[in-house]
Every structure is written in C-alpha cells, then in structure tokens.
Amino acid sequence: MTIGEVARYAHMRASAIRFYEKVGLLPKPSRSGGQRRYDQNILPRLALLDWAKACGFTLDEVRELFGKAGEAFLSQRMQKLCRKKIDELEALSEGIAVMRGLLQRAQKCQCLDVQECGRRILNRRRS
C-alpha cells in the first residue's frame, strides 16, 4: 500500500505517518520506485497510535506502550500507563475545580480598583 492508501485507511494525514516514522513509532517501510510501500500490518499499529493520541499519551508514553521485544505483555504496559494517565486527569480535575471556585467568586467582584481587590485577596489568604 502507498502512504496515501494507508493514510485513507487510518484516517490520518500522510505527514503524520511520516512524522511517526521519523520519531521511531513506526518501522521504516520498504520502498519501491522511491515510494514508501506498507504492509497491511501497519494499520493496527496506527489505530493504537491514534487511540493513544486521543487519550492524551505523549510520544514517550506511546513508545513505552509499544514496548520492545521481550518486554512485558502489551496489556501490562497498557494498564500501567492508563493508571498513570487517570491519576494525571484526577489532578487536573482537582485543579479545575479550584479554578472554577476562584472564578465563580471573582464573578461577584465589586472592587473599584486593583488596590482594593488585592487587599481583599490578601485578607482572605490571612484568614
């Protein structure tokens, strides 16, 4: 398959496929007449890569997910990375809740200037 065909099947841009090759997440394809030629086996790997991207995994995390020959099963790597990502999401969620509270309180602001607002914030921090 050509890179265009792979891109269509995988619902990706050809530039993304070339990028993933460049960073080592995809094996280098064979070439015929100067064009990249792919085997059907590239499609499941691209599907997993696209799923990992949608989950917010970094390139390094995807590398860890793909693993190396002789490492733990994919399921073990997947569970470890998913636990880590869920913990990150929980921390982000807590941060968002704090921000929401601050913003909701700020919507009620009736301060006339920066000095008054800053004093009120300082007084709240002291109590």
Short mmCIF file of C-alpha atoms in Angstrom, two decimals:
data_model
loop_
_atom_site.label_atom_id
_atom_site.label_comp_id
_atom_site.label_asym_id
_atom_site.label_seq_id
_atom_site.Cartn_x
_atom_site.Cartn_y
_atom_site.Cartn_z
CA MET A 1 0.00 0.00 0.00
CA THR A 2 1.17 3.55 -0.67
CA ILE A 3 1.33 6.18 2.06
CA GLY A 4 -1.83 7.77 0.61
CA GLU A 5 -3.73 4.50 0.87
CA VAL A 6 -2.52 3.93 4.42
CA ALA A 7 -3.49 7.49 5.34
CA ARG A 8 -7.02 6.97 3.99
CA TYR A 9 -7.49 3.63 5.78
CA ALA A 10 -6.06 5.01 9.03
CA HIS A 11 -7.94 8.34 8.78
CA MET A 12 -4.65 10.21 9.16
CA ARG A 13 -2.63 12.61 7.12
CA ALA A 14 0.38 11.25 5.28
CA SER A 15 2.51 13.86 7.06
CA ALA A 16 1.51 12.32 10.42
CA ILE A 17 2.58 8.89 9.22
CA ARG A 18 5.93 10.28 8.06
CA PHE A 19 6.33 12.04 11.43
CA TYR A 20 5.63 8.82 13.38
CA GLU A 21 8.23 7.06 11.23
CA LYS A 22 10.75 9.83 11.88
CA VAL A 23 10.32 9.63 15.68
CA GLY A 24 10.59 5.84 15.62
CA LEU A 25 7.00 4.89 16.43
CA LEU A 26 6.55 3.21 13.07
CA PRO A 27 9.02 0.93 11.33
CA LYS A 28 10.69 2.21 8.20
CA PRO A 29 8.68 0.96 5.22
CA SER A 30 10.16 -0.73 2.21
CA ARG A 31 10.48 1.37 -0.91
CA SER A 32 9.60 0.69 -4.49
CA GLY A 33 10.44 3.24 -7.14
CA GLY A 34 11.31 5.73 -4.40
CA GLN A 35 7.84 5.44 -2.83
CA ARG A 36 7.08 4.08 0.61
CA ARG A 37 5.29 0.73 0.50
CA TYR A 38 3.42 -0.54 3.52
CA ASP A 39 2.11 -3.90 4.59
CA GLN A 40 -1.45 -4.23 5.99
CA ASN A 41 0.15 -4.86 9.41
CA ILE A 42 0.81 -1.14 9.78
CA LEU A 43 -2.92 -0.41 10.19
CA PRO A 44 -3.45 -1.94 13.67
CA ARG A 45 -0.32 -0.14 14.91
CA LEU A 46 -1.65 3.16 13.52
CA ALA A 47 -5.04 2.51 15.12
CA LEU A 48 -3.41 2.00 18.52
CA LEU A 49 -1.25 5.08 17.99
CA ASP A 50 -4.30 7.18 17.12
CA TRP A 51 -6.17 5.83 20.17
CA ALA A 52 -3.19 6.68 22.42
CA LYS A 53 -3.10 10.20 20.98
CA ALA A 54 -6.83 10.64 21.71
CA CYS A 55 -6.13 9.52 25.31
CA GLY A 56 -3.51 12.24 25.66
CA PHE A 57 -0.47 9.99 25.76
CA THR A 58 2.85 11.66 24.97
CA LEU A 59 5.20 10.29 22.33
CA ASP A 60 7.39 8.84 25.09
CA GLU A 61 4.34 7.17 26.64
CA VAL A 62 3.39 5.70 23.26
CA ARG A 63 6.94 4.36 22.92
CA GLU A 64 6.55 2.75 26.34
CA LEU A 65 3.16 1.36 25.32
CA PHE A 66 4.57 -0.18 22.14
CA GLY A 67 7.48 -1.61 24.14
CA LYS A 68 10.37 -3.69 22.89
CA ALA A 69 10.71 -7.36 22.09
CA GLY A 70 10.91 -9.44 25.24
CA GLU A 71 9.22 -6.87 27.49
CA ALA A 72 6.01 -7.33 29.43
CA PHE A 73 2.78 -8.00 27.55
CA LEU A 74 1.02 -5.04 25.99
CA SER A 75 -1.83 -5.40 28.48
CA GLN A 76 0.55 -4.86 31.41
CA ARG A 77 2.08 -1.76 29.83
CA MET A 78 -1.39 -0.52 28.90
CA GLN A 79 -2.71 -0.90 32.46
CA LYS A 80 0.31 0.88 33.95
CA LEU A 81 0.10 3.80 31.52
CA CYS A 82 -3.67 4.10 31.89
CA ARG A 83 -3.41 4.22 35.69
CA LYS A 84 -0.79 6.96 35.41
CA LYS A 85 -2.90 8.95 32.92
CA ILE A 86 -6.04 8.60 35.09
CA ASP A 87 -4.06 9.92 38.08
CA GLU A 88 -2.95 12.89 35.95
CA LEU A 89 -6.55 13.53 34.94
CA GLU A 90 -7.68 13.41 38.57
CA ALA A 91 -5.05 16.02 39.49
CA LEU A 92 -6.12 18.21 36.56
CA SER A 93 -9.75 17.82 37.57
CA GLU A 94 -8.98 18.93 41.13
CA GLY A 95 -7.10 21.94 39.76
CA ILE A 96 -10.03 22.81 37.51
CA ALA A 97 -12.44 22.64 40.48
CA VAL A 98 -10.24 25.08 42.42
CA MET A 99 -10.04 27.41 39.42
CA ARG A 100 -13.83 27.21 38.92
CA GLY A 101 -14.39 28.22 42.54
CA LEU A 102 -12.00 31.16 42.26
CA LEU A 103 -13.62 32.34 39.04
CA GLN A 104 -17.15 31.99 40.43
CA ARG A 105 -16.13 34.06 43.46
CA ALA A 106 -14.48 36.63 41.17
CA GLN A 107 -17.69 37.00 39.16
CA LYS A 108 -19.19 38.62 42.28
CA CYS A 109 -16.35 41.19 42.46
CA GLN A 110 -17.44 44.75 43.17
CA CYS A 111 -13.97 46.22 43.78
CA LEU A 112 -13.34 49.69 42.41
CA ASP A 113 -9.62 49.27 41.71
CA VAL A 114 -6.62 46.93 41.81
CA GLN A 115 -5.58 48.02 45.31
CA GLU A 116 -8.95 47.17 46.84
CA CYS A 117 -9.12 43.83 45.05
CA GLY A 118 -5.56 42.92 46.04
CA ARG A 119 -6.24 43.84 49.71
CA ARG A 120 -9.32 41.61 49.75
CA ILE A 121 -7.32 38.71 48.33
CA LEU A 122 -4.59 39.25 50.94
CA ASN A 123 -7.15 39.38 53.75
CA ARG A 124 -8.74 36.12 52.56
CA ARG A 125 -5.31 34.43 52.49
CA ARG A 126 -4.61 35.54 56.06
CA SER A 127 -7.86 34.11 57.41
#
